[in-house]
Amino acid sequence: MTGNVRRLLLVLGDQLDAGSTMLRIASRMAEVSHEAHAATHVWSHKARLTLFLSAMRHSCGLRGEQGFDITYHALESHENSRLAELLKQDLKQLQPSAVRLVLPRDFRVHQELSAVCKAAGVPLETVADGHFIDSPENVADWASGRQQLRLE
């Protein structure tokens, strides 16, 4: 896929639920070493990382079999270590009118992807994550003024 695409749909590896709105219509998925390596942010067991990458590859294969136009960037197929770098490259190549993704669960990932889209002049559209019962904005409103937050 090259040239002008209407929307670039991104699916993150922790959003592979078959019922996910974005996964049903997604076209791009990528593995990046920055997210796959355990020591980068939060420690993860190697077996978990293996299952995570395996789930991404299997999900991509399944979507392809269902007739979706999927582009998948496997770790060994590119030099980019960060998702933001790969997105920057895809934005240049595909020239989408917008990027759409389910709101990342990781604030850091959302900030990095937002910065890349902003620098490229491409709007970033986020879709609410149906796995949560409330939005980050509502939780922030609820939490404001509280001395400590507790999950009970």
PDB file of C-alpha atoms in Angstrom:
ATOM      1  CA  MET A   1       0.000   0.000   0.000  1.00  0.00           C
ATOM      2  CA  THR A   2       1.510   3.324  -1.034  1.00  0.00           C
ATOM      3  CA  GLY A   3       0.234   6.742  -1.916  1.00  0.00           C
ATOM      4  CA  ASN A   4      -2.685   8.546  -0.363  1.00  0.00           C
ATOM      5  CA  VAL A   5      -4.780   6.426   1.959  1.00  0.00           C
ATOM      6  CA  ARG A   6      -7.865   7.858   3.519  1.00  0.00           C
ATOM      7  CA  ARG A   7      -7.124   6.771   7.077  1.00  0.00           C
ATOM      8  CA  LEU A   8      -4.262   4.871   8.634  1.00  0.00           C
ATOM      9  CA  LEU A   9      -5.747   2.536  11.254  1.00  0.00           C
ATOM     10  CA  LEU A  10      -3.314   1.469  13.963  1.00  0.00           C
ATOM     11  CA  VAL A  11      -3.872  -1.494  16.259  1.00  0.00           C
ATOM     12  CA  LEU A  12      -1.642  -1.833  19.289  1.00  0.00           C
ATOM     13  CA  GLY A  13      -0.571  -5.238  20.533  1.00  0.00           C
ATOM     14  CA  ASP A  14      -2.647  -5.017  23.701  1.00  0.00           C
ATOM     15  CA  GLN A  15      -5.812  -4.336  21.680  1.00  0.00           C
ATOM     16  CA  LEU A  16      -6.204  -7.648  19.859  1.00  0.00           C
ATOM     17  CA  ASP A  17      -9.647  -8.468  21.233  1.00  0.00           C
ATOM     18  CA  ALA A  18     -11.716  -9.762  18.291  1.00  0.00           C
ATOM     19  CA  GLY A  19     -14.580  -7.540  19.441  1.00  0.00           C
ATOM     20  CA  SER A  20     -12.459  -4.396  19.239  1.00  0.00           C
ATOM     21  CA  THR A  21     -13.922  -1.774  16.937  1.00  0.00           C
ATOM     22  CA  MET A  22     -10.548  -0.936  15.465  1.00  0.00           C
ATOM     23  CA  LEU A  23      -9.371  -4.497  14.949  1.00  0.00           C
ATOM     24  CA  ARG A  24     -12.393  -5.245  12.819  1.00  0.00           C
ATOM     25  CA  ILE A  25     -11.335  -2.562  10.329  1.00  0.00           C
ATOM     26  CA  ALA A  26      -7.574  -2.237  10.892  1.00  0.00           C
ATOM     27  CA  SER A  27      -4.943  -2.135   8.207  1.00  0.00           C
ATOM     28  CA  ARG A  28      -1.541  -1.658   9.913  1.00  0.00           C
ATOM     29  CA  MET A  29       0.184  -3.515  12.719  1.00  0.00           C
ATOM     30  CA  ALA A  30       3.827  -3.459  13.785  1.00  0.00           C
ATOM     31  CA  GLU A  31       6.288  -5.063  16.146  1.00  0.00           C
ATOM     32  CA  VAL A  32       8.918  -2.716  17.518  1.00  0.00           C
ATOM     33  CA  SER A  33      11.810  -3.746  19.706  1.00  0.00           C
ATOM     34  CA  HIS A  34      11.336  -0.801  22.065  1.00  0.00           C
ATOM     35  CA  GLU A  35       7.973  -2.207  23.143  1.00  0.00           C
ATOM     36  CA  ALA A  36       9.048  -5.841  22.949  1.00  0.00           C
ATOM     37  CA  HIS A  37      12.139  -5.630  25.144  1.00  0.00           C
ATOM     38  CA  ALA A  38      11.331  -6.259  28.779  1.00  0.00           C
ATOM     39  CA  ALA A  39      13.693  -3.720  30.291  1.00  0.00           C
ATOM     40  CA  THR A  40      12.460  -0.649  28.395  1.00  0.00           C
ATOM     41  CA  HIS A  41       9.555   0.311  30.672  1.00  0.00           C
ATOM     42  CA  VAL A  42       8.003  -2.415  32.761  1.00  0.00           C
ATOM     43  CA  TRP A  43       9.621  -5.778  33.354  1.00  0.00           C
ATOM     44  CA  SER A  44       7.881  -8.683  31.614  1.00  0.00           C
ATOM     45  CA  HIS A  45       8.747 -12.343  31.505  1.00  0.00           C
ATOM     46  CA  LYS A  46      10.200 -13.548  28.185  1.00  0.00           C
ATOM     47  CA  ALA A  47       7.344 -16.045  27.837  1.00  0.00           C
ATOM     48  CA  ARG A  48       4.816 -13.197  28.076  1.00  0.00           C
ATOM     49  CA  LEU A  49       6.630 -11.240  25.384  1.00  0.00           C
ATOM     50  CA  THR A  50       6.711 -14.308  23.152  1.00  0.00           C
ATOM     51  CA  LEU A  51       2.962 -14.795  23.584  1.00  0.00           C
ATOM     52  CA  PHE A  52       2.362 -11.092  22.954  1.00  0.00           C
ATOM     53  CA  LEU A  53       4.234 -11.132  19.629  1.00  0.00           C
ATOM     54  CA  SER A  54       2.700 -14.459  18.662  1.00  0.00           C
ATOM     55  CA  ALA A  55      -0.787 -13.090  19.297  1.00  0.00           C
ATOM     56  CA  MET A  56      -0.042 -10.097  17.073  1.00  0.00           C
ATOM     57  CA  ARG A  57       1.222 -12.276  14.227  1.00  0.00           C
ATOM     58  CA  HIS A  58      -1.694 -14.687  14.467  1.00  0.00           C
ATOM     59  CA  SER A  59      -4.201 -11.831  14.611  1.00  0.00           C
ATOM     60  CA  CYS A  60      -2.657 -10.281  11.510  1.00  0.00           C
ATOM     61  CA  GLY A  61      -2.802 -13.614   9.674  1.00  0.00           C
ATOM     62  CA  LEU A  62      -6.426 -14.113  10.652  1.00  0.00           C
ATOM     63  CA  ARG A  63      -7.420 -10.636   9.440  1.00  0.00           C
ATOM     64  CA  GLY A  64      -5.606 -11.275   6.147  1.00  0.00           C
ATOM     65  CA  GLU A  65      -7.496 -14.551   5.687  1.00  0.00           C
ATOM     66  CA  GLN A  66     -10.729 -12.640   6.290  1.00  0.00           C
ATOM     67  CA  GLY A  67      -9.917 -10.354   3.380  1.00  0.00           C
ATOM     68  CA  PHE A  68      -8.610  -7.293   5.213  1.00  0.00           C
ATOM     69  CA  ASP A  69      -5.788  -5.320   3.614  1.00  0.00           C
ATOM     70  CA  ILE A  70      -3.225  -5.630   6.414  1.00  0.00           C
ATOM     71  CA  THR A  71       0.339  -4.419   6.506  1.00  0.00           C
ATOM     72  CA  TYR A  72       2.344  -5.978   9.307  1.00  0.00           C
ATOM     73  CA  HIS A  73       5.819  -4.844  10.308  1.00  0.00           C
ATOM     74  CA  ALA A  74       7.556  -7.819  11.965  1.00  0.00           C
ATOM     75  CA  LEU A  75      10.633  -7.121  14.103  1.00  0.00           C
ATOM     76  CA  GLU A  76      13.010  -8.625  11.574  1.00  0.00           C
ATOM     77  CA  SER A  77      11.529  -6.619   8.670  1.00  0.00           C
ATOM     78  CA  HIS A  78      12.564  -3.103   9.721  1.00  0.00           C
ATOM     79  CA  GLU A  79      15.240  -1.115  11.558  1.00  0.00           C
ATOM     80  CA  ASN A  80      12.953   1.051  13.704  1.00  0.00           C
ATOM     81  CA  SER A  81      13.136   0.371  17.413  1.00  0.00           C
ATOM     82  CA  ARG A  82      10.256   2.670  18.369  1.00  0.00           C
ATOM     83  CA  LEU A  83       6.645   2.665  17.238  1.00  0.00           C
ATOM     84  CA  ALA A  84       6.743   6.438  16.767  1.00  0.00           C
ATOM     85  CA  GLU A  85       9.631   6.118  14.289  1.00  0.00           C
ATOM     86  CA  LEU A  86       7.777   3.495  12.291  1.00  0.00           C
ATOM     87  CA  LEU A  87       4.624   5.617  12.269  1.00  0.00           C
ATOM     88  CA  LYS A  88       6.639   8.589  11.002  1.00  0.00           C
ATOM     89  CA  GLN A  89       7.933   6.451   8.125  1.00  0.00           C
ATOM     90  CA  ASP A  90       4.439   5.143   7.310  1.00  0.00           C
ATOM     91  CA  LEU A  91       2.973   8.656   7.363  1.00  0.00           C
ATOM     92  CA  LYS A  92       5.563   9.772   4.829  1.00  0.00           C
ATOM     93  CA  GLN A  93       4.984   6.748   2.583  1.00  0.00           C
ATOM     94  CA  LEU A  94       1.188   6.471   2.815  1.00  0.00           C
ATOM     95  CA  GLN A  95       0.212  10.135   3.213  1.00  0.00           C
ATOM     96  CA  PRO A  96      -3.032   9.403   5.069  1.00  0.00           C
ATOM     97  CA  SER A  97      -5.604  12.108   5.702  1.00  0.00           C
ATOM     98  CA  ALA A  98      -5.787  10.962   9.347  1.00  0.00           C
ATOM     99  CA  VAL A  99      -4.544   8.317  11.772  1.00  0.00           C
ATOM    100  CA  ARG A 100      -7.072   6.470  13.900  1.00  0.00           C
ATOM    101  CA  LEU A 101      -6.449   4.218  16.878  1.00  0.00           C
ATOM    102  CA  VAL A 102      -8.099   3.025  20.044  1.00  0.00           C
ATOM    103  CA  LEU A 103      -6.856   5.186  22.920  1.00  0.00           C
ATOM    104  CA  PRO A 104      -3.603   3.531  24.071  1.00  0.00           C
ATOM    105  CA  ARG A 105      -3.597   2.245  27.632  1.00  0.00           C
ATOM    106  CA  ASP A 106      -0.100   3.623  28.044  1.00  0.00           C
ATOM    107  CA  PHE A 107      -0.024   7.436  28.281  1.00  0.00           C
ATOM    108  CA  ARG A 108       3.591   7.486  27.037  1.00  0.00           C
ATOM    109  CA  VAL A 109       2.637   5.675  23.811  1.00  0.00           C
ATOM    110  CA  HIS A 110      -0.251   8.083  23.228  1.00  0.00           C
ATOM    111  CA  GLN A 111       2.030  11.104  23.710  1.00  0.00           C
ATOM    112  CA  GLU A 112       4.660   9.738  21.299  1.00  0.00           C
ATOM    113  CA  LEU A 113       2.131   8.911  18.573  1.00  0.00           C
ATOM    114  CA  SER A 114       0.390  12.280  19.037  1.00  0.00           C
ATOM    115  CA  ALA A 115       3.705  14.127  18.638  1.00  0.00           C
ATOM    116  CA  VAL A 116       4.536  12.278  15.405  1.00  0.00           C
ATOM    117  CA  CYS A 117       1.110  12.996  13.926  1.00  0.00           C
ATOM    118  CA  LYS A 118       1.250  16.643  14.970  1.00  0.00           C
ATOM    119  CA  ALA A 119       4.725  17.089  13.448  1.00  0.00           C
ATOM    120  CA  ALA A 120       3.492  15.508  10.203  1.00  0.00           C
ATOM    121  CA  GLY A 121       0.362  17.657  10.153  1.00  0.00           C
ATOM    122  CA  VAL A 122      -1.870  14.575  10.218  1.00  0.00           C
ATOM    123  CA  PRO A 123      -4.839  14.517  12.619  1.00  0.00           C
ATOM    124  CA  LEU A 124      -4.824  11.743  15.223  1.00  0.00           C
ATOM    125  CA  GLU A 125      -8.300  10.386  15.904  1.00  0.00           C
ATOM    126  CA  THR A 126      -8.712   8.296  19.040  1.00  0.00           C
ATOM    127  CA  VAL A 127     -11.564   5.902  19.681  1.00  0.00           C
ATOM    128  CA  ALA A 128     -12.591   5.073  23.250  1.00  0.00           C
ATOM    129  CA  ASP A 129     -11.330   1.732  24.551  1.00  0.00           C
ATOM    130  CA  GLY A 130     -14.413  -0.393  25.195  1.00  0.00           C
ATOM    131  CA  HIS A 131     -12.522  -2.416  27.801  1.00  0.00           C
ATOM    132  CA  PHE A 132     -12.872   0.433  30.316  1.00  0.00           C
ATOM    133  CA  ILE A 133     -16.084   1.607  31.959  1.00  0.00           C
ATOM    134  CA  ASP A 134     -15.107   5.277  31.922  1.00  0.00           C
ATOM    135  CA  SER A 135     -12.962   7.743  30.006  1.00  0.00           C
ATOM    136  CA  PRO A 136      -9.618   9.103  31.240  1.00  0.00           C
ATOM    137  CA  GLU A 137     -11.197  12.579  31.376  1.00  0.00           C
ATOM    138  CA  ASN A 138     -14.007  11.442  33.676  1.00  0.00           C
ATOM    139  CA  VAL A 139     -11.565   9.619  35.937  1.00  0.00           C
ATOM    140  CA  ALA A 140      -9.368  12.739  36.082  1.00  0.00           C
ATOM    141  CA  ASP A 141     -12.408  14.869  37.001  1.00  0.00           C
ATOM    142  CA  TRP A 142     -13.381  12.388  39.703  1.00  0.00           C
ATOM    143  CA  ALA A 143      -9.817  12.228  41.051  1.00  0.00           C
ATOM    144  CA  SER A 144      -9.253  15.988  41.182  1.00  0.00           C
ATOM    145  CA  GLY A 145      -9.109  17.258  44.752  1.00  0.00           C
ATOM    146  CA  ARG A 146      -8.680  13.795  46.262  1.00  0.00           C
ATOM    147  CA  GLN A 147      -5.599  13.262  48.380  1.00  0.00           C
ATOM    148  CA  GLN A 148      -5.172   9.639  47.336  1.00  0.00           C
ATOM    149  CA  LEU A 149      -6.820   7.228  44.977  1.00  0.00           C
ATOM    150  CA  ARG A 150      -7.812   3.733  46.034  1.00  0.00           C
ATOM    151  CA  LEU A 151      -9.028   0.739  44.172  1.00  0.00           C
ATOM    152  CA  GLU A 152     -11.314  -1.079  46.606  1.00  0.00           C
TER     153      GLU A 152
END
